[in-house]
Amino acid sequence: MNGHIVPVWNEDFKELLFARHPDPYRGFDLIDIEDKNRYNEIGVFVAPGDVFGYLGGHWPELSTKVYQISKMTAGMILPQHVDRYQTYRQNNNIDDVNSIYRIIVFLDNWRPGHYLEVSGKPYVNWQAGDWVSWQGQTPHLAVNLGKEDRYTLQITGIKN
């Protein structure tokens, strides 16, 4: 699924203190283990509440939502993988990974070299506020082969 929400945010997210996780592989399984050396850690900011104070009314079919803002600098590659949602599953006592939904909201307009692929479907030319979602362990990948940082908001939740 994909869609669009009206972007009412400013660019303050670009000034956040992004951090790299000490175990960068804990959250996903690469489809091809040979890709392990190609992965460049992505900076993340775990966002409080509904981040922009505006998202609470979006995606009402999801509950127990958590938010994370990601920053991919030029040259970063996240090869094809499936998410494990390990921390989310532990924190919410969830056994079935396929009950989990992930939404990626693009915080900026598309720039050359920015790319997302979900289940083999490419996404480019997006506008700020466009979003893409998937369920469970859907294969996906992301890269920034451009010159400008790529910012996304990741929302994870379970269907009501």
Coordinates of N, CA, C and O in Angstrom, one line a residue, residues 2-145:
N2 N 0.4 2.3 -0.6 CA 1.1 3.6 -0.5 C 0.0 4.7 -0.6 O -1.1 4.5 -0.9
G3 N 0.5 5.9 -0.3 CA -0.4 7.0 -0.3 C 0.3 8.3 0.0 O 1.5 8.4 -0.2
H4 N -0.4 9.3 0.4 CA 0.2 10.6 0.7 C -0.5 11.3 1.9 O -1.7 11.2 2.0
I5 N 0.2 11.9 2.7 CA -0.3 12.8 3.8 C 0.3 14.2 3.5 O 1.3 14.3 2.9
V6 N -0.5 15.2 4.0 CA 0.0 16.6 3.8 C 1.2 16.8 4.7 O 1.0 16.7 5.9
P7 N 2.3 17.2 4.2 CA 3.5 17.5 5.0 C 3.4 18.8 5.7 O 3.6 19.9 5.0
V8 N 3.1 18.8 7.0 CA 2.9 20.1 7.7 C 4.2 20.4 8.5 O 4.2 21.4 9.3
W9 N 5.2 19.5 8.4 CA 6.4 19.7 9.2 C 7.4 20.6 8.5 O 7.3 20.9 7.3
N10 N 8.3 21.2 9.3 CA 9.4 22.0 8.7 C 10.6 21.1 8.6 O 10.5 19.8 8.7
E11 N 11.8 21.6 8.4 CA 13.0 20.8 8.2 C 13.8 20.7 9.5 O 15.0 20.3 9.4
D12 N 13.2 20.9 10.7 CA 14.0 20.7 11.9 C 14.5 19.3 12.1 O 15.5 19.1 12.8
F13 N 13.9 18.3 11.5 CA 14.4 16.9 11.6 C 15.8 16.8 11.1 O 16.5 15.9 11.6
K14 N 16.3 17.7 10.3 CA 17.6 17.6 9.7 C 18.7 17.9 10.8 O 19.8 17.6 10.6
E15 N 18.2 18.6 11.9 CA 19.2 19.0 12.9 C 19.2 18.0 14.1 O 19.9 18.2 15.1
L16 N 18.5 16.9 14.0 CA 18.4 15.9 15.1 C 19.8 15.3 15.3 O 20.6 15.2 14.3
L17 N 20.0 14.7 16.5 CA 21.3 14.0 16.7 C 21.1 12.6 16.4 O 20.6 11.8 17.2
F18 N 21.4 12.2 15.2 CA 21.2 10.8 14.7 C 22.4 10.0 15.3 O 23.5 10.4 15.4
A19 N 22.0 8.7 15.6 CA 23.0 7.8 16.2 C 23.0 6.5 15.5 O 22.0 6.1 14.9
R20 N 24.1 5.8 15.6 CA 24.2 4.4 15.0 C 24.0 3.4 16.1 O 24.6 3.6 17.2
H21 N 23.3 2.4 15.9 CA 23.1 1.3 16.9 C 24.4 0.5 17.0 O 25.1 0.3 16.0
P22 N 24.7 0.1 18.3 CA 26.0 -0.7 18.5 C 26.0 -2.0 17.8 O 27.0 -2.6 17.5
D23 N 24.8 -2.6 17.5 CA 24.6 -3.8 16.8 C 23.8 -3.5 15.5 O 22.6 -3.7 15.6
P24 N 24.4 -3.1 14.5 CA 23.6 -2.6 13.3 C 22.8 -3.7 12.6 O 21.9 -3.4 11.8
Y25 N 23.1 -5.0 12.8 CA 22.4 -6.0 12.1 C 21.2 -6.6 13.0 O 20.6 -7.6 12.5
R26 N 21.0 -6.1 14.2 CA 20.0 -6.7 15.1 C 18.6 -6.7 14.6 O 17.8 -7.5 14.9
G27 N 18.3 -5.7 13.7 CA 16.9 -5.5 13.3 C 16.4 -6.2 12.1 O 15.3 -6.1 11.7
F28 N 17.3 -6.8 11.3 CA 16.9 -7.4 10.0 C 17.8 -8.6 9.7 O 18.9 -8.8 10.2
D29 N 17.3 -9.3 8.7 CA 18.1 -10.4 8.1 C 18.3 -10.1 6.6 O 17.3 -9.9 5.9
L30 N 19.5 -10.1 6.2 CA 19.8 -9.8 4.8 C 19.4 -11.0 4.0 O 19.5 -12.2 4.4
I31 N 18.8 -10.8 2.8 CA 18.4 -11.9 1.9 C 19.6 -12.7 1.4 O 19.6 -13.9 1.4
D32 N 20.7 -12.0 1.1 CA 21.9 -12.6 0.6 C 23.0 -12.2 1.6 O 23.4 -11.0 1.7
I33 N 23.5 -13.1 2.4 CA 24.5 -12.8 3.4 C 25.8 -12.2 2.8 O 26.5 -11.4 3.5
E34 N 26.0 -12.4 1.5 CA 27.2 -11.8 0.9 C 27.1 -10.3 0.9 O 28.1 -9.6 0.8
D35 N 25.9 -9.7 1.1 CA 25.7 -8.3 1.1 C 26.1 -7.7 2.5 O 26.1 -6.4 2.6
K36 N 26.5 -8.5 3.4 CA 26.8 -7.9 4.8 C 27.9 -6.9 4.7 O 27.9 -5.9 5.4
N37 N 28.9 -7.1 3.8 CA 30.0 -6.1 3.7 C 29.6 -4.8 3.0 O 30.3 -3.9 3.0
R38 N 28.4 -4.9 2.3 CA 28.0 -3.7 1.5 C 27.1 -2.8 2.4 O 26.9 -1.6 2.0
Y39 N 26.6 -3.3 3.5 CA 25.7 -2.5 4.3 C 26.4 -1.4 5.0 O 27.5 -1.6 5.6
N40 N 25.9 -0.1 4.9 CA 26.5 1.0 5.6 C 25.5 1.4 6.7 O 24.3 1.6 6.4
E41 N 25.9 1.5 7.9 CA 25.0 1.8 9.0 C 24.2 3.1 8.8 O 24.8 4.1 8.4
I42 N 22.9 3.0 9.1 CA 22.1 4.2 8.9 C 21.9 4.9 10.2 O 21.7 4.3 11.2
G43 N 22.0 6.2 10.2 CA 21.8 7.0 11.4 C 20.3 7.0 11.7 O 19.4 7.2 10.9
V44 N 19.9 6.8 13.0 CA 18.5 6.8 13.4 C 18.3 7.7 14.6 O 19.2 8.0 15.4
F45 N 17.1 8.2 14.7 CA 16.6 9.0 15.8 C 15.3 8.4 16.3 O 14.3 8.4 15.5
V46 N 15.2 7.8 17.5 CA 14.0 7.2 18.0 C 13.2 8.4 18.4 O 13.5 9.1 19.3
A47 N 12.0 8.6 17.8 CA 11.2 9.7 18.0 C 10.1 9.5 19.1 O 9.6 8.4 19.1
P48 N 9.9 10.5 19.9 CA 8.9 10.4 20.9 C 7.5 10.5 20.4 O 7.3 11.2 19.4
G49 N 6.5 9.9 21.0 CA 5.1 10.1 20.7 C 4.8 10.0 19.2 O 5.3 9.1 18.5
D50 N 4.0 10.9 18.7 CA 3.6 10.8 17.3 C 4.5 11.8 16.5 O 4.1 12.2 15.4
V51 N 5.6 12.1 16.9 CA 6.7 12.9 16.3 C 6.2 14.3 15.9 O 6.8 15.3 16.5
F52 N 5.3 14.5 15.0 CA 5.0 15.8 14.5 C 3.7 16.3 15.1 O 3.2 17.3 14.7
G53 N 3.2 15.6 16.1 CA 1.9 16.0 16.8 C 0.7 15.9 15.9 O -0.4 16.3 16.2
Y54 N 0.9 15.4 14.7 CA -0.1 15.5 13.6 C -0.4 14.1 13.1 O -1.4 13.8 12.5
L55 N 0.5 13.1 13.4 CA 0.4 11.8 12.8 C -0.6 10.9 13.6 O -1.0 9.9 13.0
G56 N -1.0 11.3 14.8 CA -1.9 10.5 15.5 C -3.2 10.1 14.8 O -3.8 9.0 15.0
G57 N -3.7 11.0 14.0 CA -4.9 10.8 13.2 C -4.7 9.9 12.0 O -5.7 9.5 11.3
H58 N -3.5 9.7 11.6 CA -3.3 8.9 10.4 C -3.1 7.4 10.8 O -2.6 7.1 11.8
W59 N -3.4 6.6 9.9 CA -3.3 5.1 10.0 C -4.0 4.7 11.3 O -3.5 4.0 12.2
P60 N -5.3 5.0 11.5 CA -6.1 4.6 12.7 C -6.3 3.1 12.8 O -6.6 2.6 13.9
E61 N -6.0 2.4 11.7 CA -6.1 0.9 11.8 C -5.0 0.3 12.5 O -5.0 -0.9 12.8
L62 N -3.9 1.1 12.8 CA -2.8 0.6 13.5 C -2.8 1.1 15.0 O -3.1 2.2 15.3
S63 N -2.3 0.2 15.9 CA -2.2 0.6 17.3 C -0.7 0.3 17.7 O 0.0 -0.3 16.9
T64 N -0.4 0.7 18.9 CA 0.9 0.5 19.5 C 2.0 1.0 18.5 O 3.0 0.3 18.2
K65 N 1.8 2.2 17.9 CA 2.7 2.7 17.0 C 4.0 3.3 17.6 O 3.9 3.9 18.7
V66 N 5.1 3.0 17.0 CA 6.4 3.6 17.4 C 7.0 4.3 16.2 O 6.7 3.9 15.0
Y67 N 7.8 5.3 16.4 CA 8.3 6.1 15.3 C 9.8 6.2 15.4 O 10.4 6.3 16.5
Q68 N 10.5 6.2 14.2 CA 11.9 6.4 14.1 C 12.2 7.2 12.9 O 11.6 7.0 11.8
I69 N 13.0 8.2 13.0 CA 13.5 9.0 11.8 C 14.8 8.5 11.4 O 15.7 8.3 12.2
S70 N 15.0 8.2 10.1 CA 16.3 7.7 9.6 C 16.9 8.7 8.7 O 16.2 9.4 7.9
K71 N 18.2 8.7 8.7 CA 19.0 9.5 7.8 C 20.0 8.7 7.1 O 20.8 8.0 7.7
M72 N 19.9 8.7 5.7 CA 20.9 8.0 4.9 C 21.7 9.0 4.2 O 21.2 9.8 3.4
T73 N 23.0 9.0 4.5 CA 23.9 10.0 3.8 C 24.3 9.4 2.5 O 24.1 8.2 2.2
A74 N 24.9 10.2 1.7 CA 25.4 9.8 0.3 C 26.2 8.5 0.4 O 27.1 8.5 1.3
G75 N 26.0 7.6 -0.4 CA 26.7 6.3 -0.5 C 26.2 5.2 0.4 O 26.8 4.1 0.4
M76 N 25.2 5.5 1.2 CA 24.7 4.4 2.1 C 23.9 3.4 1.4 O 23.1 3.8 0.5
I77 N 24.1 2.1 1.7 CA 23.3 1.0 1.1 C 22.8 0.2 2.2 O 23.4 -0.3 3.1
L78 N 21.5 -0.1 2.1 CA 20.8 -1.1 2.9 C 20.3 -2.2 1.9 O 19.2 -2.1 1.3
P79 N 21.1 -3.3 1.7 CA 20.7 -4.3 0.7 C 19.4 -4.9 1.1 O 18.9 -4.8 2.2
Q80 N 18.9 -5.7 0.1 CA 17.6 -6.4 0.3 C 17.6 -7.2 1.6 O 18.6 -8.0 1.8
H81 N 16.6 -7.1 2.4 CA 16.5 -7.7 3.7 C 15.0 -7.8 4.1 O 14.1 -7.3 3.4
V82 N 14.8 -8.5 5.2 CA 13.5 -8.6 5.8 C 13.7 -8.1 7.3 O 14.7 -8.4 7.9
D83 N 12.7 -7.4 7.8 CA 12.8 -6.9 9.1 C 12.4 -8.0 10.1 O 11.5 -8.9 9.8
R84 N 13.0 -8.0 11.3 CA 12.7 -9.0 12.4 C 11.8 -8.3 13.4 O 11.2 -9.0 14.2
Y85 N 11.9 -7.0 13.5 CA 11.1 -6.3 14.5 C 11.4 -6.8 16.0 O 10.5 -6.8 16.8
Q86 N 12.6 -7.2 16.2 CA 13.0 -7.9 17.5 C 12.6 -7.1 18.7 O 11.9 -7.6 19.6
T87 N 13.0 -5.8 18.8 CA 12.7 -5.0 20.0 C 11.2 -4.7 20.1 O 10.6 -4.8 21.1
Y88 N 10.6 -4.4 18.9 CA 9.2 -4.1 18.9 C 8.4 -5.3 19.4 O 7.5 -5.2 20.2
R89 N 8.7 -6.5 18.9 CA 8.0 -7.7 19.3 C 8.2 -8.0 20.8 O 7.3 -8.4 21.5
Q90 N 9.4 -7.8 21.3 CA 9.7 -8.0 22.7 C 8.9 -7.1 23.6 O 8.3 -7.4 24.6
N91 N 9.0 -5.8 23.2 CA 8.3 -4.8 24.0 C 6.8 -4.9 24.0 O 6.1 -4.4 24.9
N92 N 6.2 -5.5 23.0 CA 4.8 -5.6 22.9 C 4.2 -7.1 22.9 O 3.1 -7.3 22.6
N93 N 5.1 -8.0 23.3 CA 4.7 -9.4 23.5 C 4.0 -9.9 22.2 O 2.9 -10.4 22.3
I94 N 4.7 -9.8 21.1 CA 4.1 -10.2 19.8 C 4.9 -11.4 19.3 O 6.1 -11.4 19.2
D95 N 4.2 -12.5 19.0 CA 4.8 -13.7 18.4 C 4.8 -13.7 16.9 O 5.8 -14.1 16.3
D96 N 3.7 -13.3 16.3 CA 3.5 -13.4 14.9 C 4.1 -12.2 14.2 O 3.4 -11.1 14.2
V97 N 5.2 -12.3 13.6 CA 5.8 -11.1 12.9 C 4.9 -10.6 11.7 O 5.0 -9.4 11.4
N98 N 4.1 -11.5 11.2 CA 3.2 -11.0 10.1 C 2.0 -10.2 10.6 O 1.3 -9.6 9.8
S99 N 1.9 -10.0 11.9 CA 0.8 -9.1 12.4 C 1.4 -7.6 12.5 O 0.6 -6.7 12.8
I100 N 2.6 -7.4 12.1 CA 3.3 -6.1 12.3 C 3.3 -5.4 10.9 O 3.6 -6.1 9.9
Y101 N 3.0 -4.1 10.9 CA 3.1 -3.3 9.7 C 4.1 -2.3 9.8 O 4.4 -1.7 10.9
R102 N 4.7 -1.9 8.7 CA 5.8 -0.9 8.7 C 5.4 0.1 7.6 O 5.0 -0.2 6.5
I103 N 5.5 1.4 8.0 CA 5.2 2.5 7.0 C 6.4 3.4 6.9 O 7.0 3.7 8.0
I104 N 6.8 3.7 5.7 CA 7.9 4.7 5.5 C 7.3 5.9 4.9 O 6.6 5.9 3.9
V105 N 7.5 7.0 5.6 CA 7.0 8.4 5.1 C 8.2 9.1 4.7 O 9.2 9.3 5.4
F106 N 8.2 9.6 3.5 CA 9.3 10.4 3.0 C 9.2 11.8 3.5 O 8.1 12.5 3.3
L107 N 10.2 12.3 4.2 CA 10.1 13.6 4.8 C 10.5 14.8 3.9 O 10.2 15.9 4.1
D108 N 11.2 14.4 2.8 CA 11.7 15.4 1.8 C 11.2 14.9 0.4 O 11.0 13.7 0.2
N109 N 11.3 15.8 -0.5 CA 11.0 15.4 -1.9 C 12.2 14.5 -2.4 O 13.3 14.7 -1.9
W110 N 11.9 13.7 -3.4 CA 12.9 12.8 -3.9 C 14.1 13.6 -4.5 O 13.9 14.7 -5.1
R111 N 15.3 13.1 -4.4 CA 16.5 13.6 -5.0 C 17.1 12.6 -5.9 O 17.0 11.4 -5.6
P112 N 17.9 12.9 -6.9 CA 18.5 11.9 -7.7 C 19.4 11.0 -6.9 O 20.1 11.5 -6.0
G113 N 19.3 9.7 -7.1 CA 20.1 8.7 -6.4 C 19.4 8.1 -5.2 O 19.9 7.1 -4.6
H114 N 18.3 8.7 -4.8 CA 17.5 8.1 -3.7 C 16.6 7.0 -4.2 O 15.9 7.2 -5.3
Y115 N 16.5 5.9 -3.5 CA 15.8 4.7 -4.1 C 15.3 3.9 -2.9 O 16.0 3.7 -1.9
L116 N 14.0 3.4 -3.1 CA 13.4 2.4 -2.2 C 12.8 1.3 -3.1 O 12.3 1.6 -4.1
E117 N 12.9 0.1 -2.7 CA 12.3 -1.0 -3.4 C 11.6 -1.9 -2.4 O 12.2 -2.3 -1.3
V118 N 10.4 -2.3 -2.6 CA 9.6 -3.1 -1.7 C 9.0 -4.2 -2.6 O 8.3 -4.0 -3.6
S119 N 9.3 -5.5 -2.2 CA 8.8 -6.6 -3.0 C 9.1 -6.5 -4.5 O 8.3 -6.8 -5.3
G120 N 10.3 -6.0 -4.8 CA 10.6 -5.8 -6.2 C 10.1 -4.6 -6.9 O 10.4 -4.4 -8.1
K121 N 9.2 -3.8 -6.2 CA 8.7 -2.6 -6.9 C 9.5 -1.4 -6.5 O 9.7 -1.1 -5.3
P122 N 10.0 -0.7 -7.5 CA 10.8 0.5 -7.2 C 10.0 1.7 -6.9 O 8.9 1.9 -7.4
Y123 N 10.5 2.6 -6.0 CA 9.9 3.9 -5.6 C 11.0 5.0 -5.8 O 12.0 4.9 -5.2
V124 N 10.6 5.9 -6.7 CA 11.4 7.1 -6.9 C 10.5 8.3 -7.2 O 9.3 8.0 -7.3
N125 N 11.0 9.4 -7.4 CA 10.2 10.6 -7.7 C 9.1 10.9 -6.7 O 8.1 11.5 -7.0
W126 N 9.3 10.6 -5.4 CA 8.3 10.9 -4.4 C 8.3 12.3 -4.0 O 9.3 13.1 -4.2
Q127 N 7.2 12.7 -3.4 CA 7.1 14.1 -2.8 C 7.1 13.9 -1.3 O 6.6 12.9 -0.8
A128 N 7.5 14.9 -0.6 CA 7.4 14.9 0.9 C 6.0 14.6 1.3 O 5.0 15.2 0.8
G129 N 5.8 13.6 2.2 CA 4.4 13.2 2.6 C 4.0 11.9 1.9 O 3.0 11.3 2.4
D130 N 4.6 11.5 0.8 CA 4.3 10.2 0.2 C 4.7 9.1 1.2 O 5.7 9.3 2.0
W131 N 4.0 8.0 1.2 CA 4.3 6.9 2.1 C 4.1 5.6 1.4 O 3.4 5.4 0.4
V132 N 4.9 4.6 1.9 CA 4.8 3.2 1.4 C 4.7 2.3 2.6 O 5.4 2.6 3.7
S133 N 4.0 1.2 2.6 CA 3.9 0.3 3.7 C 4.0 -1.1 3.3 O 3.8 -1.5 2.1
W134 N 4.3 -2.0 4.2 CA 4.3 -3.4 4.0 C 4.0 -4.1 5.3 O 4.0 -3.5 6.4
Q135 N 3.8 -5.4 5.2 CA 3.5 -6.2 6.3 C 4.5 -7.3 6.6 O 5.0 -7.9 5.6
G136 N 4.8 -7.6 7.8 CA 5.7 -8.7 8.2 C 7.0 -8.7 7.5 O 7.7 -7.6 7.5
Q137 N 7.4 -9.8 7.0 CA 8.8 -10.0 6.5 C 8.8 -9.8 5.0 O 9.3 -10.7 4.2
T138 N 8.3 -8.7 4.5 CA 8.3 -8.3 3.1 C 9.7 -7.9 2.7 O 10.3 -7.0 3.4
P139 N 10.4 -8.5 1.7 CA 11.7 -8.0 1.3 C 11.7 -6.6 0.8 O 10.8 -6.2 0.0
H140 N 12.7 -5.8 1.2 CA 12.8 -4.4 0.7 C 14.3 -4.0 0.8 O 15.1 -4.7 1.5
L141 N 14.6 -2.9 0.2 CA 16.0 -2.3 0.2 C 15.9 -0.8 0.1 O 14.9 -0.3 -0.4
A142 N 17.0 -0.2 0.5 CA 17.0 1.3 0.3 C 18.5 1.7 0.0 O 19.4 1.1 0.6
V143 N 18.7 2.7 -0.8 CA 20.0 3.2 -1.1 C 20.0 4.7 -1.2 O 18.9 5.3 -1.6
N144 N 21.1 5.3 -1.0 CA 21.3 6.7 -1.3 C 22.6 6.8 -2.1 O 23.7 6.9 -1.6
L145 N 22.4 6.9 -3.4 CA 23.6 7.0 -4.3 C 23.7 8.5 -4.8 O 24.4 8.7 -5.8

